[in-house]
Tab-separated table of C-alpha atoms in Angstrom:
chain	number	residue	atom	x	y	z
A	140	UNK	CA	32.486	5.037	-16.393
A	141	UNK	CA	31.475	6.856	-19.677
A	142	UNK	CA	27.692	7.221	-20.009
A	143	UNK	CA	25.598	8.096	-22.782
A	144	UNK	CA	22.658	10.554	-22.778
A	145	UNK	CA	20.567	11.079	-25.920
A	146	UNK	CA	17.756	14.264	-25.549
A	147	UNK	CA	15.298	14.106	-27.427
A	148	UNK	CA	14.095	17.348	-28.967
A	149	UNK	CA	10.259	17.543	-29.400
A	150	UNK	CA	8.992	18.865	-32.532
A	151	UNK	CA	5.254	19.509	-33.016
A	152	UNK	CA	5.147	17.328	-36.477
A	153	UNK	CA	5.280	13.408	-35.474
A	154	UNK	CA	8.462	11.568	-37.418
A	155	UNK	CA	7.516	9.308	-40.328
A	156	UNK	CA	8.754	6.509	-38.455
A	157	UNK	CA	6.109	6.482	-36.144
A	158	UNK	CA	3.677	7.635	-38.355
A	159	UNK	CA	1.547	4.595	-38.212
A	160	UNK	CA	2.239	3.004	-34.838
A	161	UNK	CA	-0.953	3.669	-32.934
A	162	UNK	CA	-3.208	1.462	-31.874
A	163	UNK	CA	-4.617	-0.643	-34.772
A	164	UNK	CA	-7.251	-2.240	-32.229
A	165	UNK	CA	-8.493	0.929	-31.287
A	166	UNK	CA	-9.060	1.683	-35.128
A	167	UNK	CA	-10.389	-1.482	-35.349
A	168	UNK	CA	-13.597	-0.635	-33.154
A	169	UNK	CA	-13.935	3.388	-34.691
A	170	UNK	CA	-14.078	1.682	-37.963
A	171	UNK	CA	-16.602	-0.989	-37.434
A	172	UNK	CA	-18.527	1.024	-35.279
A	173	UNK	CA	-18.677	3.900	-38.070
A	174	UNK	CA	-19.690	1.154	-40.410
A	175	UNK	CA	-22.337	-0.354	-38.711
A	176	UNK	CA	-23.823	3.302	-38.221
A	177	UNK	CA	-23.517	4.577	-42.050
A	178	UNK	CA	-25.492	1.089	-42.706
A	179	UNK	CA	-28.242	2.316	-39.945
A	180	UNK	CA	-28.011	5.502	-41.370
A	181	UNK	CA	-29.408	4.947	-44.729
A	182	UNK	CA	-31.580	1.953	-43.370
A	183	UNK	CA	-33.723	4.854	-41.172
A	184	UNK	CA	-33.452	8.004	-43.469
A	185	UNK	CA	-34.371	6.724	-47.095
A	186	UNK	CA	-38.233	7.032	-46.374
A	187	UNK	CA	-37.260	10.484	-45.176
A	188	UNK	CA	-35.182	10.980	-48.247
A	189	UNK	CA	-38.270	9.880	-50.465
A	190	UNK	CA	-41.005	11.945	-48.668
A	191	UNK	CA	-39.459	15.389	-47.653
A	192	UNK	CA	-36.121	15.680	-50.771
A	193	UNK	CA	-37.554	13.035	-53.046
A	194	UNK	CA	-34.000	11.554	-52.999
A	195	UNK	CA	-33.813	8.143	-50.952
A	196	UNK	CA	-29.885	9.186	-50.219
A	197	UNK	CA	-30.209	13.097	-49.416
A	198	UNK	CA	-29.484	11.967	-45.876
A	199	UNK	CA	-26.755	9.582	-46.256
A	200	UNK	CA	-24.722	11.988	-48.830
A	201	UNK	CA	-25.089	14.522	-46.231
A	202	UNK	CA	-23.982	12.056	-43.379
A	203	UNK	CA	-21.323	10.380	-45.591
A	204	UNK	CA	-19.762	13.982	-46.645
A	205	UNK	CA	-19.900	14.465	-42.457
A	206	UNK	CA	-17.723	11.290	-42.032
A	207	UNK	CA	-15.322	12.674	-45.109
A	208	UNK	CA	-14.510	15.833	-43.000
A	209	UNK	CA	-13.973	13.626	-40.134
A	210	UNK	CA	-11.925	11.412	-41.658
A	211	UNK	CA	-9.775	14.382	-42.895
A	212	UNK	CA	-9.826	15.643	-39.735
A	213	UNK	CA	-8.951	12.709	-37.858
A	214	UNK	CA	-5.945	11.760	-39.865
A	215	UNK	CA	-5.522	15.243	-40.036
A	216	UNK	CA	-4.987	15.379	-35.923
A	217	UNK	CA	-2.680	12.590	-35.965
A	218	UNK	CA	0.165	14.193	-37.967
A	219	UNK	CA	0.958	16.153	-34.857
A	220	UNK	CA	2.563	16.076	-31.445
A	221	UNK	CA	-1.018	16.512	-29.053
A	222	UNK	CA	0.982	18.798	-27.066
A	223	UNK	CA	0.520	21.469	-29.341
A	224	UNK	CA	-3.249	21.378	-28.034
A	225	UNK	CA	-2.134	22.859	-25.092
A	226	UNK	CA	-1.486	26.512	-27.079
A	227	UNK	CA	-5.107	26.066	-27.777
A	228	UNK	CA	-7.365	25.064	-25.014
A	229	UNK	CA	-7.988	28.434	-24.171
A	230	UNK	CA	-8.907	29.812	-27.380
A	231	UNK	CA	-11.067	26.548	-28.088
A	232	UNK	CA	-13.040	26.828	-25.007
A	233	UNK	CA	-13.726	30.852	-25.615
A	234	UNK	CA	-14.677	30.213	-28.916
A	235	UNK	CA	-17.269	27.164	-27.902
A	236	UNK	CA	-18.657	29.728	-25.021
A	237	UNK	CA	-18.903	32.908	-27.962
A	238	UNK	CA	-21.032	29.803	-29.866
A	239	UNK	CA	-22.956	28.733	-26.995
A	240	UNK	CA	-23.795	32.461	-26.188
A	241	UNK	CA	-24.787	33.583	-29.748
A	242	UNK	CA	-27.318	30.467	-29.448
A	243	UNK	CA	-28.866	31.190	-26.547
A	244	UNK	CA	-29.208	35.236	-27.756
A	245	UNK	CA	-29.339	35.249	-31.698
A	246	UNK	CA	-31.260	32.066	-32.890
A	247	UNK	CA	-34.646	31.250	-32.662
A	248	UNK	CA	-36.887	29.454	-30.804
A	249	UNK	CA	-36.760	25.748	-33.489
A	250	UNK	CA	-39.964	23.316	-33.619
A	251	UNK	CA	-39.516	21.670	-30.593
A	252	UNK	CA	-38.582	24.581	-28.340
A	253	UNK	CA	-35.120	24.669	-27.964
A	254	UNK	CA	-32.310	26.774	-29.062
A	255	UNK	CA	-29.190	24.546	-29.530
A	256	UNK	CA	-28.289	24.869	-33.417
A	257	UNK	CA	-26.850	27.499	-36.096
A	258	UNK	CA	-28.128	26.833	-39.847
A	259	UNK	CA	-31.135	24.913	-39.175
A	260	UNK	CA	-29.385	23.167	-36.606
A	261	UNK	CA	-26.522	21.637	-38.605
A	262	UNK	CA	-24.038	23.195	-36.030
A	263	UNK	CA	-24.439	22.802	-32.960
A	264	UNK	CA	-21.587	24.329	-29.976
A	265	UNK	CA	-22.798	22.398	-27.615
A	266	UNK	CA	-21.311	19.240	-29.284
A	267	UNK	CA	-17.945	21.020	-29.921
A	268	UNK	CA	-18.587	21.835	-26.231
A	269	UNK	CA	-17.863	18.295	-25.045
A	270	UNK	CA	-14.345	18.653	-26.594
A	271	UNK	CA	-13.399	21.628	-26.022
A	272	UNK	CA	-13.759	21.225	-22.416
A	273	UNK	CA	-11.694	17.434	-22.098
A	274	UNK	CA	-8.692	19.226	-24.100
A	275	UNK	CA	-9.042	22.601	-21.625
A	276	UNK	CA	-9.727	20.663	-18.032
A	277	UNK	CA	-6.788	17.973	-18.820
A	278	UNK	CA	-4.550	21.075	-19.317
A	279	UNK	CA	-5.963	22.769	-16.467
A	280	UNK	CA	-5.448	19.646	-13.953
A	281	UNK	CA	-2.170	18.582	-15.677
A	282	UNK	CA	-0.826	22.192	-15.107
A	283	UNK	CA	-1.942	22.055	-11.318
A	284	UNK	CA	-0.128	18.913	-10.312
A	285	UNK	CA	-0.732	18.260	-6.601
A	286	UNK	CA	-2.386	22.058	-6.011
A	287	UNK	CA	-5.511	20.758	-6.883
A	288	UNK	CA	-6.055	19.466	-3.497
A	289	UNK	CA	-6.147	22.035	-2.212
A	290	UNK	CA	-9.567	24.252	-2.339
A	291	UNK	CA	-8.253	27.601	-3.732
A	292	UNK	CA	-6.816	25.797	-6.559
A	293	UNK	CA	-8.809	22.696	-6.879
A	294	UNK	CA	-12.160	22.663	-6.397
A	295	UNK	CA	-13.405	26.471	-6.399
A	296	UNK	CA	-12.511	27.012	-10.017
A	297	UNK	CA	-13.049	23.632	-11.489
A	298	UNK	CA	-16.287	23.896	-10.754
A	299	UNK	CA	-16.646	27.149	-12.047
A	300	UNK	CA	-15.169	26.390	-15.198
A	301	UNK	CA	-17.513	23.485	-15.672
A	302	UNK	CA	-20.298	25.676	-14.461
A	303	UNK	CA	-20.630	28.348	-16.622
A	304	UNK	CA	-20.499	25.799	-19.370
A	305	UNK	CA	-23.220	23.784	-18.289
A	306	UNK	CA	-25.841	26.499	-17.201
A	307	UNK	CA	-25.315	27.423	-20.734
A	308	UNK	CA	-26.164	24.510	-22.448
A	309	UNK	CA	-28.971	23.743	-19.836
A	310	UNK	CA	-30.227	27.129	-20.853
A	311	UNK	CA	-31.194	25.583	-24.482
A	312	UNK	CA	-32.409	23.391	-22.671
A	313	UNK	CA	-30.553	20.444	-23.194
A	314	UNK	CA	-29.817	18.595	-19.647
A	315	UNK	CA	-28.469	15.235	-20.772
A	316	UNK	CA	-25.507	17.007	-22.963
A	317	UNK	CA	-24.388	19.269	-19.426
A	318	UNK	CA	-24.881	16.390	-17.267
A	319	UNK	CA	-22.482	14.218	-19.682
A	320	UNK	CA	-19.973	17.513	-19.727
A	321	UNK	CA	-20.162	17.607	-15.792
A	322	UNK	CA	-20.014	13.662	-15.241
A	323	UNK	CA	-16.580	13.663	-17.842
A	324	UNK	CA	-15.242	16.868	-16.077
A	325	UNK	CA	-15.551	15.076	-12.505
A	326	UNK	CA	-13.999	11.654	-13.578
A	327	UNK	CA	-10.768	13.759	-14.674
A	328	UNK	CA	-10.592	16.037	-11.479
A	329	UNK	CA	-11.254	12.405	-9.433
A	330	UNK	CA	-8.330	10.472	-11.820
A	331	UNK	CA	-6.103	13.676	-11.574
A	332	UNK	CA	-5.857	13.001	-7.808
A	333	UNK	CA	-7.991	14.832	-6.389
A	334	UNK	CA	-8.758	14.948	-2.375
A	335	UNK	CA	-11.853	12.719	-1.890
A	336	UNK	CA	-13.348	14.950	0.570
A	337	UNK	CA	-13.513	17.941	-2.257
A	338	UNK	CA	-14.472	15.070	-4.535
A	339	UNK	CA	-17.242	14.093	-2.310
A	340	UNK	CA	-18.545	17.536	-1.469
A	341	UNK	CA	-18.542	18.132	-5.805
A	342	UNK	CA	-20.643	15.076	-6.325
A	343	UNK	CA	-23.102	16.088	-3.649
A	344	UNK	CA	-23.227	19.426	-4.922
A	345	UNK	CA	-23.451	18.620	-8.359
A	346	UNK	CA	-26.250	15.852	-7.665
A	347	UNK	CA	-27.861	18.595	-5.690
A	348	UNK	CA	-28.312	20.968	-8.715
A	349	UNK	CA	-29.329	17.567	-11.182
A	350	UNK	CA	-31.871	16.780	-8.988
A	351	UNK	CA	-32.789	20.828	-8.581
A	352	UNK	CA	-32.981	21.118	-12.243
A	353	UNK	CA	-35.086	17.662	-12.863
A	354	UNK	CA	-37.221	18.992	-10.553
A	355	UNK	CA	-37.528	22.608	-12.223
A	356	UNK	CA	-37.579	22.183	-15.706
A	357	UNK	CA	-41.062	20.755	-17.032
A	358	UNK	CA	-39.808	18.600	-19.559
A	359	UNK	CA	-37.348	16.858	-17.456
A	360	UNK	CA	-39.952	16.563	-14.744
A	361	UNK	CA	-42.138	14.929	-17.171
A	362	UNK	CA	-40.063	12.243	-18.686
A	363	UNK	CA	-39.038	11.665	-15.045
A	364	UNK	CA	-42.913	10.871	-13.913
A	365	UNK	CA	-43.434	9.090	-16.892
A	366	UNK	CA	-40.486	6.739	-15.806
A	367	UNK	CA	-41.235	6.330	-12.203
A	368	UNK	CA	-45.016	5.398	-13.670
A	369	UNK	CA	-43.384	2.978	-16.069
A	370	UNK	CA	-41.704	0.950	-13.193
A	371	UNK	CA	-45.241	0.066	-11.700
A	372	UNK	CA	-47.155	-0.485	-15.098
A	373	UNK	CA	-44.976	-0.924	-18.363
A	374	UNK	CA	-48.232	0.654	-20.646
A	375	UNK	CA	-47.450	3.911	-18.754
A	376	UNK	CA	-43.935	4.431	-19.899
A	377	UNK	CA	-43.592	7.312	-22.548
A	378	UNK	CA	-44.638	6.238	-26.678
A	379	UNK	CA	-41.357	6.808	-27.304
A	380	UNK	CA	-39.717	4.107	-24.842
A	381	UNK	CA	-42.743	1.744	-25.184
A	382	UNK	CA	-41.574	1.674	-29.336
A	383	UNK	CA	-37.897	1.345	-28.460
A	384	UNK	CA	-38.805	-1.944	-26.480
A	385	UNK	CA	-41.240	-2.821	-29.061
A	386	UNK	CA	-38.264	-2.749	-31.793
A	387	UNK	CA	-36.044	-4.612	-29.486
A	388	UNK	CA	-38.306	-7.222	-29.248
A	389	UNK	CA	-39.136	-7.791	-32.503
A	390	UNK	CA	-35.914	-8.298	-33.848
A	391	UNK	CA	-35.186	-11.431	-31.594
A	392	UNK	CA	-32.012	-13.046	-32.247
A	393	UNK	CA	-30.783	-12.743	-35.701
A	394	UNK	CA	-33.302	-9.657	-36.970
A	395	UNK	CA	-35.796	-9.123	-39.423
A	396	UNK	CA	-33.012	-8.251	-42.175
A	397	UNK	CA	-31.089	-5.272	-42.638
A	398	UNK	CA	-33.757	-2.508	-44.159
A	399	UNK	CA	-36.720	-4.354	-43.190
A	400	UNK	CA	-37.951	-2.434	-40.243
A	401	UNK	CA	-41.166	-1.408	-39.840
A	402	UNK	CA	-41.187	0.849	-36.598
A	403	UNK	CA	-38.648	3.334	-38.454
A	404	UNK	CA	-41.800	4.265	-40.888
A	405	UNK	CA	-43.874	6.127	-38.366
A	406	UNK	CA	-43.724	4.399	-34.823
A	407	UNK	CA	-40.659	5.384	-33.431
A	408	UNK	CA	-39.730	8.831	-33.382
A	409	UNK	CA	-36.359	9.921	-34.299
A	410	UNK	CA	-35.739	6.656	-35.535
A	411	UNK	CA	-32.026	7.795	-37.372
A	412	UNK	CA	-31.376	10.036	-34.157
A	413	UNK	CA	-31.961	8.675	-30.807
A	414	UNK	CA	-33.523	5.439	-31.632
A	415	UNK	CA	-30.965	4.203	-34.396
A	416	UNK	CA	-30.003	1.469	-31.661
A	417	UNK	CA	-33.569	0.083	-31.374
A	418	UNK	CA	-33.737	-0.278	-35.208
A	419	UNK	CA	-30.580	-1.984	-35.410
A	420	UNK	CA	-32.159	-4.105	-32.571
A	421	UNK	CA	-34.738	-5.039	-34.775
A	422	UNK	CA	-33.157	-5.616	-37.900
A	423	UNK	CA	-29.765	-6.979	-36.941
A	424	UNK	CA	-31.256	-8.683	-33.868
A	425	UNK	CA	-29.968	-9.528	-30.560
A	426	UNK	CA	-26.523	-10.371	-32.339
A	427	UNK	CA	-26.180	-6.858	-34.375
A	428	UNK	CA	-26.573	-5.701	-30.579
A	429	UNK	CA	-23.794	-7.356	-28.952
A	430	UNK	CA	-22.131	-6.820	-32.020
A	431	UNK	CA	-21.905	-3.279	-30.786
A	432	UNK	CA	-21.782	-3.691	-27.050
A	433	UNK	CA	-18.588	-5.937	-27.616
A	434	UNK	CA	-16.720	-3.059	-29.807
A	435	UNK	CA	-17.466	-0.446	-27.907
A	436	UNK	CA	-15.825	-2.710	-24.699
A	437	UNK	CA	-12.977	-2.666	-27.367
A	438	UNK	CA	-12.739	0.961	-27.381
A	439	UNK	CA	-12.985	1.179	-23.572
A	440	UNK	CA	-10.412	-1.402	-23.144
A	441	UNK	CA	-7.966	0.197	-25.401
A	442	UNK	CA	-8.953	3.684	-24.599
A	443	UNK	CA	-7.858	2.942	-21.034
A	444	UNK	CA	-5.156	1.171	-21.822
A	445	UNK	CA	-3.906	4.481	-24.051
A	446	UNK	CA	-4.379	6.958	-20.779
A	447	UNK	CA	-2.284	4.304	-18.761
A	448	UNK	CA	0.361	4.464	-21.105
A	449	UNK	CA	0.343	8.008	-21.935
A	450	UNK	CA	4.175	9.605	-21.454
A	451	UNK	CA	2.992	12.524	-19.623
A	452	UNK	CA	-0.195	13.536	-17.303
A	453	UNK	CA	-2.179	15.605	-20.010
A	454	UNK	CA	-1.554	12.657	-22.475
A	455	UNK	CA	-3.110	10.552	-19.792
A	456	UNK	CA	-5.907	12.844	-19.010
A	457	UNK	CA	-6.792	13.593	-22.355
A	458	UNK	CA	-7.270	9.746	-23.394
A	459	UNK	CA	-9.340	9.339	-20.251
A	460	UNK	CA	-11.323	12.464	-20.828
A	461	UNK	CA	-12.321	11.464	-24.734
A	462	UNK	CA	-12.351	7.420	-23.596
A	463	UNK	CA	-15.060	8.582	-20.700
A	464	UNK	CA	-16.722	11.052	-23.058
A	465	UNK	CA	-17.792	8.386	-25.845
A	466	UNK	CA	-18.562	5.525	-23.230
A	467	UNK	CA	-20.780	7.708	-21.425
A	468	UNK	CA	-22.615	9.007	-23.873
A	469	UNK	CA	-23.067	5.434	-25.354
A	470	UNK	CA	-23.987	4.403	-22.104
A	471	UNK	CA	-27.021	6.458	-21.883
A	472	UNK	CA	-28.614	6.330	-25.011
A	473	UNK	CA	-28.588	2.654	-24.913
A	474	UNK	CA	-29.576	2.985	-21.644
A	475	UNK	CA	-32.977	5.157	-22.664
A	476	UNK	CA	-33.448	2.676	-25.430
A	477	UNK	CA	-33.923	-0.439	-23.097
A	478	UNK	CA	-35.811	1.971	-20.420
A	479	UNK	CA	-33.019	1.566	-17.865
A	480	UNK	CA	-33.074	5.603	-16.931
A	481	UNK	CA	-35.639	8.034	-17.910
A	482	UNK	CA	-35.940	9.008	-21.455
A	483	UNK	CA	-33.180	11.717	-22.418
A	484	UNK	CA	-32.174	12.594	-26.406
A	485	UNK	CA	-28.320	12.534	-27.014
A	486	UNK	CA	-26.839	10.569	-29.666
A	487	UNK	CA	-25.112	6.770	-29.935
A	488	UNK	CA	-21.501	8.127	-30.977
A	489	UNK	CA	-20.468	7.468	-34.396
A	490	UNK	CA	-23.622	5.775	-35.347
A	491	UNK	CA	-26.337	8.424	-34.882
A	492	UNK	CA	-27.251	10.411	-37.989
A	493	UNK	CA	-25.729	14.245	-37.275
A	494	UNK	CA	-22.914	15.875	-39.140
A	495	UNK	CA	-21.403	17.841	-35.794
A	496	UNK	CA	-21.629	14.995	-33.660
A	497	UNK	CA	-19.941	12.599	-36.057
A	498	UNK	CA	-17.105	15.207	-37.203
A	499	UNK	CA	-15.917	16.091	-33.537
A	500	UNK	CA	-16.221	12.229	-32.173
A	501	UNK	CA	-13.741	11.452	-34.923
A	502	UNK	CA	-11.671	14.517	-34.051
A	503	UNK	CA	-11.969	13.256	-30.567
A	504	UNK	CA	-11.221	9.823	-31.637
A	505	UNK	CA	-8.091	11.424	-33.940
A	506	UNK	CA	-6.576	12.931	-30.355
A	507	UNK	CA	-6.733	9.661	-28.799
A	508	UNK	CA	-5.389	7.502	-31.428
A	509	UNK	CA	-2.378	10.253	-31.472
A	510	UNK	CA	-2.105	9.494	-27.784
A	511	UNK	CA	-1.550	5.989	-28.372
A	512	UNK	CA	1.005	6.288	-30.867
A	513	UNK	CA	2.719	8.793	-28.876
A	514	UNK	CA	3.478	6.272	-26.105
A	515	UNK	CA	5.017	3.652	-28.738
A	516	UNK	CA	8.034	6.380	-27.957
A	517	UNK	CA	8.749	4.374	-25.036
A	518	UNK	CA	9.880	1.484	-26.750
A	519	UNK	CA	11.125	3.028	-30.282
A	520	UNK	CA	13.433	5.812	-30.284
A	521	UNK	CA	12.361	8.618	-32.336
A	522	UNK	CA	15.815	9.580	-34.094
A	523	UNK	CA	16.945	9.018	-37.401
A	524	UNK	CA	18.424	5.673	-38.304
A	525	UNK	CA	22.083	7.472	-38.950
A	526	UNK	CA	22.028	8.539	-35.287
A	527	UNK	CA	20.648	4.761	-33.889
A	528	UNK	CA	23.364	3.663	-35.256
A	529	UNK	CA	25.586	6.017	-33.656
A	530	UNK	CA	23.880	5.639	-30.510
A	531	UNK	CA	24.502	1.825	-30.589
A	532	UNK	CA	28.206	2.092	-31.110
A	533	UNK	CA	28.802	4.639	-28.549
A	534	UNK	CA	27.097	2.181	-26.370
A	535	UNK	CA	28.960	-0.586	-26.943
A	536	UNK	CA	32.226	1.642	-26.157
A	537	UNK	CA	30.859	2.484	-22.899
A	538	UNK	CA	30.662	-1.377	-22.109
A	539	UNK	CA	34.530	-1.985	-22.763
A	540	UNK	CA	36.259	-2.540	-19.787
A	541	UNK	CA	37.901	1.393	-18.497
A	542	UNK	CA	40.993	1.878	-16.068
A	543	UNK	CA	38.415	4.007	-14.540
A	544	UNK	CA	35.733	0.497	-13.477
A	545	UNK	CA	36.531	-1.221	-10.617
């Protein structure tokens, strides 16, 4: 019986065929998520425009030209096999450390007391850290295969790797960032098959050092007593919470109207930063809410769906690693908002105002949309139409009957 094998030969720039065949649901949630936070945007930075550049859009220009070179970037990303990543993990992740380190040793001291930002903190590594280290640990794991059970080559330098990174960025100080890096970074070694006894020893360790660390640093020990204090009387939780809920509350169902919030003009600090989900809250209501909540399940359900389809093991990791990476870090700062966990400052991806957060969640979001269009493979060949063709009549040859059958 003749038989008909066709090998495909990767090449690292995708074939116009498949071009656009990713996940148009998936799109569907970056884009209205992106939308709804350019609107926020300008809704809680024109005052600041007015008062400190005496331009009601300095912000949202500078925002808007952030999105631009995400946007190039992200379509950018998707012109070419992911695989090619792989070349550049290591370099990626040495130059994030070089960054993290020339923070921590050449920039000062900013306002607040914390060293996290080049150029008046309009880059910041430890943002490009979160990437840097999916792409490297889903090569890492995917290179291991089944040796990362065992402790020499599972557990001993994974958490090493992760680490270094962290006591870096919780050097700035900046906890919540290195506790999102470490909680990503363990979800991949866990879905990478990992033994659950070394998973269970890393969780206790790495809960171990959290609740060292909460327990060290005076700022995290703070926001941590004003919490617990907060549980037993609500008037005790911190001014920043206590405006958050107050925003929330006044919005209702439907809002008071897009631009017409008052706790952006003083109350609430960091109102186009931190807080920009308690002044959507309040001006798109309980609806503009769940508005959000329902497309961010959107891009968890099709981000998962994308690592469980993936062709190959770093495909799949990578998805789940930048899938993981934007729900978690949603997760908390909606999570501070409503006082659920103690107050912590990191961003709501895509819709917090920041130019280095917003550029490398849509590079993030570029890798996983080229992840999803890489698995449409499995159902279209990639080959030109000449050699279909050919591929189709050789097939029906092989089905004519052969003194050779029987």
């Amino acid at each position: 019986m003749t038989t008909v094998n066709i090998v495909r030969k990767r090449s690292n720039r995708v074939n116009p065929v498949l071009r656009f065949r990713f996940d148009y649901w998936l799109l569907l949630s970056i884009a209205g998520l992106l939308v709804l936070g350019m609107l926020m945007v300008y809704s809680t930075t024109f005052d600041y425009g007015l008062r400190f550049q005496d331009d009601a859009t300095y912000y949202f220009r500078r925002q808007f030209m952030a999105l631009g070179l995400g946007f190039i970037a992200l379509v950018g990303v998707m012109q070419f096999d992911y695989h090619i990543l792989r070349r550049f993990s290591v370099p990626f992740l040495g130059a994030t450390l070089a960054g993290l380190l020339f923070v921590l040793f050449f920039t000062a001291v900013s306002d607040l007391g914390a060293q996290r930002g080049l150029y008046n903190d309009s880059y910041q590594p430890s943002e490009i850290a979160k990437l840097a280290m999916i792409i490297y640990i889903a090569h890492w794991l995917s290179s291991k295969g089944d040796r990362i059970k065992l402790l020499t080559y599972g557990l001993l330098p994974f958490s090493v790797i992760v680490g270094v990174v962290c006591a870096l960025i919780v050097r700035q100080p900046d906890l919540s960032t290195a506790g999102l890096i470490a909680l990503v970074s363990f979800t991949l070694f866990f879905v990478a098959g990992a033994d659950w006894r070394q998973f269970a020893v890393a969780g206790f360790l790495g809960g171990a050092v959290f609740l060292l660390l909460i327990n060290t640093l005076p700022h995290a020990q703070a926001r941590v007593d004003a919490y617990t204090q907060a549980l037993s009387d609500p008037a005790q939780a911190s001014w920043h919470v206590q405006q958050s809920l107050i925003a929330l509350g006044r919005g209702g169902i439907f809002g008071v109207g897009l631009g017409e919030s008052t706790q952006k003009f003083g109350p609430l600090p960091f109102a186009h930063t931190d807080g920009v989900f308690a002044i959507l809250g309040e001006e798109l209501g309980l609806a503009g809410t769940l508005l959000v909540v329902v497309l961010l399940g959107m891009f968890v359900w099709r981000g998962l769906r994308t690592a469980a389809r993936a062709r190959d093991s770093f495909g799949s990791l990578l998805a789940m690693g930048i899938t993981c990476w934007i729900v978690y870090q949603a997760f908390i700062n909606i999570a501070v908002i409503t006082a659920v966990i103690p107050f912590t400052g990191i961003p709501l991806p895509f819709m917090s105002y920041g130019g280095t957060s917003l550029a490398i969640t849509m590079v993030g979001a570029g890798i996983l949309l080229n992840v999803s269009r890489d698995s449409a493979l499995q159902k279209r060949p990639q080959g030109s139409g000449t050699r279909r063709k050919t591929t189709k009549r050789n097939t029906r040859r092989s089905r004519r009957p052969s003194a050779d059958r029987f």
